PDB file of C-alpha atoms in Angstrom:
ATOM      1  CA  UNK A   1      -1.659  19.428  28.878  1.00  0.00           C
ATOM      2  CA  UNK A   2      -3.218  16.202  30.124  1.00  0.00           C
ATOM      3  CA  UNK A   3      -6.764  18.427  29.352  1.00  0.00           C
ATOM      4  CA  UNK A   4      -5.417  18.474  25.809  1.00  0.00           C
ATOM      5  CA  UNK A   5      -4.878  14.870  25.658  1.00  0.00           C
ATOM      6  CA  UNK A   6      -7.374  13.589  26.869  1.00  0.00           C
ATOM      7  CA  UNK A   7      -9.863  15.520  23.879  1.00  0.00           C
ATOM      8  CA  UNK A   8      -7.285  14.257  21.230  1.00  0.00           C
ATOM      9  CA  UNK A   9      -7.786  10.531  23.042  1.00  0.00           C
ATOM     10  CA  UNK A  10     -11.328  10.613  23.161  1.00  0.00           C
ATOM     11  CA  UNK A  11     -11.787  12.733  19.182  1.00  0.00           C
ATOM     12  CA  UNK A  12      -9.732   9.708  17.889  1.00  0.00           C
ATOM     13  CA  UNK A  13     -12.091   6.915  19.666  1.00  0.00           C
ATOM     14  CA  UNK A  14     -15.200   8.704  18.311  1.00  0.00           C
ATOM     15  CA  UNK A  15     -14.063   9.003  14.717  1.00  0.00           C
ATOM     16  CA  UNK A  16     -13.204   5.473  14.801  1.00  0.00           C
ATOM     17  CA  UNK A  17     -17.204   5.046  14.751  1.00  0.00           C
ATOM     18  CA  UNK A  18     -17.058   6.303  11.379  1.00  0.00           C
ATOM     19  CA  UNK A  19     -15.532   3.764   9.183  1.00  0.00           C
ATOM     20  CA  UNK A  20     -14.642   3.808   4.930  1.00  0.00           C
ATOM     21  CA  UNK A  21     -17.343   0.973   2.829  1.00  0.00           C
ATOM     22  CA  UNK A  22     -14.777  -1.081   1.970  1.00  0.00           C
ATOM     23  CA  UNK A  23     -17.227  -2.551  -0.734  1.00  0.00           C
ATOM     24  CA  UNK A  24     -15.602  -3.419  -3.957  1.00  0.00           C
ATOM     25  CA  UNK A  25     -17.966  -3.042  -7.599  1.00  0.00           C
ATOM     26  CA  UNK A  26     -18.650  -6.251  -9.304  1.00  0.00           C
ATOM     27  CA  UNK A  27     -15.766  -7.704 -10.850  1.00  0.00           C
ATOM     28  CA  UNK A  28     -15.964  -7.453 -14.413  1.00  0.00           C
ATOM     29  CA  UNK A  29     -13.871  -9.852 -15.897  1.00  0.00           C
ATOM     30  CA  UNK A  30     -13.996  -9.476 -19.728  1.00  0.00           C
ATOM     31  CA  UNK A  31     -12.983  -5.346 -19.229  1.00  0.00           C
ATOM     32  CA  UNK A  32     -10.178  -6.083 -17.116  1.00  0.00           C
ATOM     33  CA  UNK A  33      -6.687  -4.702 -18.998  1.00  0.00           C
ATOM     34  CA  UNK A  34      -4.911  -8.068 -17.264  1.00  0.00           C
ATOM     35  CA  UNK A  35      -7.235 -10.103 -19.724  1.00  0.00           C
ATOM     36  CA  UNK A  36      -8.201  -7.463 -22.602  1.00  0.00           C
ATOM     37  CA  UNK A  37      -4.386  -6.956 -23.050  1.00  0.00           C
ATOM     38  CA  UNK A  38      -3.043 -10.117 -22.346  1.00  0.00           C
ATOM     39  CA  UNK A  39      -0.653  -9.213 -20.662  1.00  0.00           C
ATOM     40  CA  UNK A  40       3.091 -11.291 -19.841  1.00  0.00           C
ATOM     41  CA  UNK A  41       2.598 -13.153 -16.340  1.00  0.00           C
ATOM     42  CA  UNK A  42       5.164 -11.161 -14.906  1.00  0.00           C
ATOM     43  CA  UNK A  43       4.163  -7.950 -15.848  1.00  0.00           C
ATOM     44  CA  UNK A  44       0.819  -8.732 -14.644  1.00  0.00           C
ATOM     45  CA  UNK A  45       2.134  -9.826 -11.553  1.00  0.00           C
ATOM     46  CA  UNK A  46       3.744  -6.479 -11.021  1.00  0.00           C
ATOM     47  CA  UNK A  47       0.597  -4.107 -12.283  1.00  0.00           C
ATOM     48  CA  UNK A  48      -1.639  -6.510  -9.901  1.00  0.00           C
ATOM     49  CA  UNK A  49       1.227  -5.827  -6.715  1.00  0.00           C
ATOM     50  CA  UNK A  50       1.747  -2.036  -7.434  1.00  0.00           C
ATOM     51  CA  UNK A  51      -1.604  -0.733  -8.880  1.00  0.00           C
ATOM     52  CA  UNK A  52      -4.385  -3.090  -8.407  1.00  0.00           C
ATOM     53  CA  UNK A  53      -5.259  -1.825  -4.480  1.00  0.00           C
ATOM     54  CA  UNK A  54      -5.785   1.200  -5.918  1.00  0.00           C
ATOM     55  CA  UNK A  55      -6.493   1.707  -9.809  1.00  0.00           C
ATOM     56  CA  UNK A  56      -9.299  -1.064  -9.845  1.00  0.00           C
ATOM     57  CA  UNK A  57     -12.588  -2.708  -8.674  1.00  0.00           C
ATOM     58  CA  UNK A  58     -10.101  -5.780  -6.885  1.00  0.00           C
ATOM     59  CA  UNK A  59      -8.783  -3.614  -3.482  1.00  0.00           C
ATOM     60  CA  UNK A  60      -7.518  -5.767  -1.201  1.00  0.00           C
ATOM     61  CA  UNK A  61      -7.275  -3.116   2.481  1.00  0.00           C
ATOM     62  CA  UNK A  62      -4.247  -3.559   4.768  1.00  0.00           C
ATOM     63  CA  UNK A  63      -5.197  -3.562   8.183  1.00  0.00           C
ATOM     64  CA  UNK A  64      -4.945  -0.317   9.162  1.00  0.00           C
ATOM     65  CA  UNK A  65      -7.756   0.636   6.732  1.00  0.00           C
ATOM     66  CA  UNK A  66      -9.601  -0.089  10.337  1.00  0.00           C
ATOM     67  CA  UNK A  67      -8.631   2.870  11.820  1.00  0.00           C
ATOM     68  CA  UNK A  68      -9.406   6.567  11.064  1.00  0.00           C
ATOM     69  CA  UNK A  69      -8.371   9.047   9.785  1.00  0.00           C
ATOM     70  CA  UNK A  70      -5.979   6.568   8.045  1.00  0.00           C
ATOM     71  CA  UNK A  71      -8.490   4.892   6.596  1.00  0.00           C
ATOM     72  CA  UNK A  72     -10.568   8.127   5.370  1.00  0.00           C
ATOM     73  CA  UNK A  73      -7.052   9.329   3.724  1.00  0.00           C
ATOM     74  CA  UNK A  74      -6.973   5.542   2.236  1.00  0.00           C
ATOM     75  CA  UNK A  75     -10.385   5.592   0.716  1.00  0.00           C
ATOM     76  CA  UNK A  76     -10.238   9.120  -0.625  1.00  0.00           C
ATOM     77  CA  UNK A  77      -7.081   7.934  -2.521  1.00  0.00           C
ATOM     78  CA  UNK A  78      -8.612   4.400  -3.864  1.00  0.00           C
ATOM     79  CA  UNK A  79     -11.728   6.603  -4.738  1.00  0.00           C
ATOM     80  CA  UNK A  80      -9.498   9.127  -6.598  1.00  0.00           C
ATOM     81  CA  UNK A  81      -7.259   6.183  -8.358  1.00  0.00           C
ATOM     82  CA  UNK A  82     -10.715   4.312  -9.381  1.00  0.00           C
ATOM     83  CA  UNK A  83     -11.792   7.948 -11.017  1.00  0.00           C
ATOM     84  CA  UNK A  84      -8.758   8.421 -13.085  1.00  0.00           C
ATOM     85  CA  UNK A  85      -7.793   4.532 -13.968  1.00  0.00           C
ATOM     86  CA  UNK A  86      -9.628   1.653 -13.219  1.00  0.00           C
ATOM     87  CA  UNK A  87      -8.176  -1.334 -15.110  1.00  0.00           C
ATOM     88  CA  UNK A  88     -10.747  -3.508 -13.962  1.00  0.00           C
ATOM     89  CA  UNK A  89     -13.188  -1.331 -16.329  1.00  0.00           C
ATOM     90  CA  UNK A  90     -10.378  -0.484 -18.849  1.00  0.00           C
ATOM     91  CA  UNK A  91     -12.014  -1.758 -22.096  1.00  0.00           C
ATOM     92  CA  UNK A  92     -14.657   0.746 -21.435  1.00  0.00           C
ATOM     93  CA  UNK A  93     -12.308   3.428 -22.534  1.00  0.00           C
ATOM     94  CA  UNK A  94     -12.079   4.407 -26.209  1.00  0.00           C
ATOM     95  CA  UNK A  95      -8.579   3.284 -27.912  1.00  0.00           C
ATOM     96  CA  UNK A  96      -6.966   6.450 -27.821  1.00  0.00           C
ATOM     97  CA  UNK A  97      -7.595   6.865 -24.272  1.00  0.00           C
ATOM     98  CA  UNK A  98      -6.729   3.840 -23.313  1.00  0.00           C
ATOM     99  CA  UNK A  99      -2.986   4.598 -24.757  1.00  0.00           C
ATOM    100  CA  UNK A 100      -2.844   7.926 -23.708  1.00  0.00           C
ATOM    101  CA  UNK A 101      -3.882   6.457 -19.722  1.00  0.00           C
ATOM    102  CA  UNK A 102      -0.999   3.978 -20.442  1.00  0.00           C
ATOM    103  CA  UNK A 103       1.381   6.334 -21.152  1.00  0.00           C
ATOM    104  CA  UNK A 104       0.416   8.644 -18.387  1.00  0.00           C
ATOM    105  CA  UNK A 105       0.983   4.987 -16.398  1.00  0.00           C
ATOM    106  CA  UNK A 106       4.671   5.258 -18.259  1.00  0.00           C
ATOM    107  CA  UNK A 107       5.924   8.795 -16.951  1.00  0.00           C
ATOM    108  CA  UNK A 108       4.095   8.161 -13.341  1.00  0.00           C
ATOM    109  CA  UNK A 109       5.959   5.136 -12.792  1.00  0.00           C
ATOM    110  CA  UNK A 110       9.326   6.550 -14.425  1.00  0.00           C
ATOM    111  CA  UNK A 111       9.299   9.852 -12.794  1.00  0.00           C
ATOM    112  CA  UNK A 112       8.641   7.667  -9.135  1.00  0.00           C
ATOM    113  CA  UNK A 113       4.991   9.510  -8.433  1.00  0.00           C
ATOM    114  CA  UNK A 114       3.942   5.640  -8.656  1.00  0.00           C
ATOM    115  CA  UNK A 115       2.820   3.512  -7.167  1.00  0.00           C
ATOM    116  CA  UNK A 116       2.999   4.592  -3.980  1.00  0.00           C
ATOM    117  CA  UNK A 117       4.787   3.083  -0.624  1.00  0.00           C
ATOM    118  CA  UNK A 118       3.114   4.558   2.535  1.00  0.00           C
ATOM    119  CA  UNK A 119      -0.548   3.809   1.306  1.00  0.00           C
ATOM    120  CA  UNK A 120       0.013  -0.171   0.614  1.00  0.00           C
ATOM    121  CA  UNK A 121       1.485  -2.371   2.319  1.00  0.00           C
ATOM    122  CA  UNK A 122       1.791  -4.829  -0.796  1.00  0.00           C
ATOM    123  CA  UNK A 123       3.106  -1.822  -3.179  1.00  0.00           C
ATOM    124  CA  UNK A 124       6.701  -2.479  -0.769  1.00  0.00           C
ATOM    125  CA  UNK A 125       6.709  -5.883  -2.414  1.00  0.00           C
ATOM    126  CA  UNK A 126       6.924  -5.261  -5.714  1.00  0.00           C
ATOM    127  CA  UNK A 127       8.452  -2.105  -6.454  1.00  0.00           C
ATOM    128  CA  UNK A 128       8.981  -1.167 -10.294  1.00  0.00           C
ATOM    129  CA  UNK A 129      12.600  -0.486 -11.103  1.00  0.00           C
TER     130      UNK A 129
END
């Protein structure tokens, strides 16, 4: 047993050698849905809280993004987000997909899929009712 935990000790301080790029894209302000939309202060409050970390270019990482595999879980999930819905690039999409994305955002966030609790730490803040 103590053979067994000492591999699982020293596997976890190797992959900790192998951190996420935590690099966000340029910002691009005049695409953003906050700003395209113009969207009610406290609605935007709430889409920044709940969606922003991981359905845009503006990711802010918790702490434990430090440590793996937590933070290879965290980045394939931010990369995955980006892929389907990035508001920070949002006026890139044509008008009908831009209101069919906002209505998948609709039944996500009704049916509870979204946003998510475990991966944020700000998501716990601001939780859509």
């Amino acid at each position: 047993m103590k053979k067994v935990l000492t591999v699982i000790l020293v596997a976890f301080i190797i992959i900790q050698f192998f951190p996420i790029d935590k690099t966000n894209p340029a910002p691009t302000p005049g695409m953003d849905f906050l700003k395209i939309k113009n969207t009610q202060t406290e609605i935007a409050k709430l889409i920044k809280v709940s969606c922003y970390d991981c359905h845009s270019n503006e990711t802010t990482y918790p702490w434990y993004s430090n440590i793996a595999p937590a933070s290879w879980i965290m980045k394939n999930h931010i990369d995955e987000g980006r892929k389907e819905l990035n508001f920070s690039t949002f006026a890139m999409y044509e008008q009908k997909d831009q209101a069919h994305k906002l209505q998948e955002c609709i039944e996500m966030v009704e049916s509870k899929e979204m946003p998510l609790d475990f991966l944020f730490y700000r998501t716990s803040k601001c939780k859509v009712k």
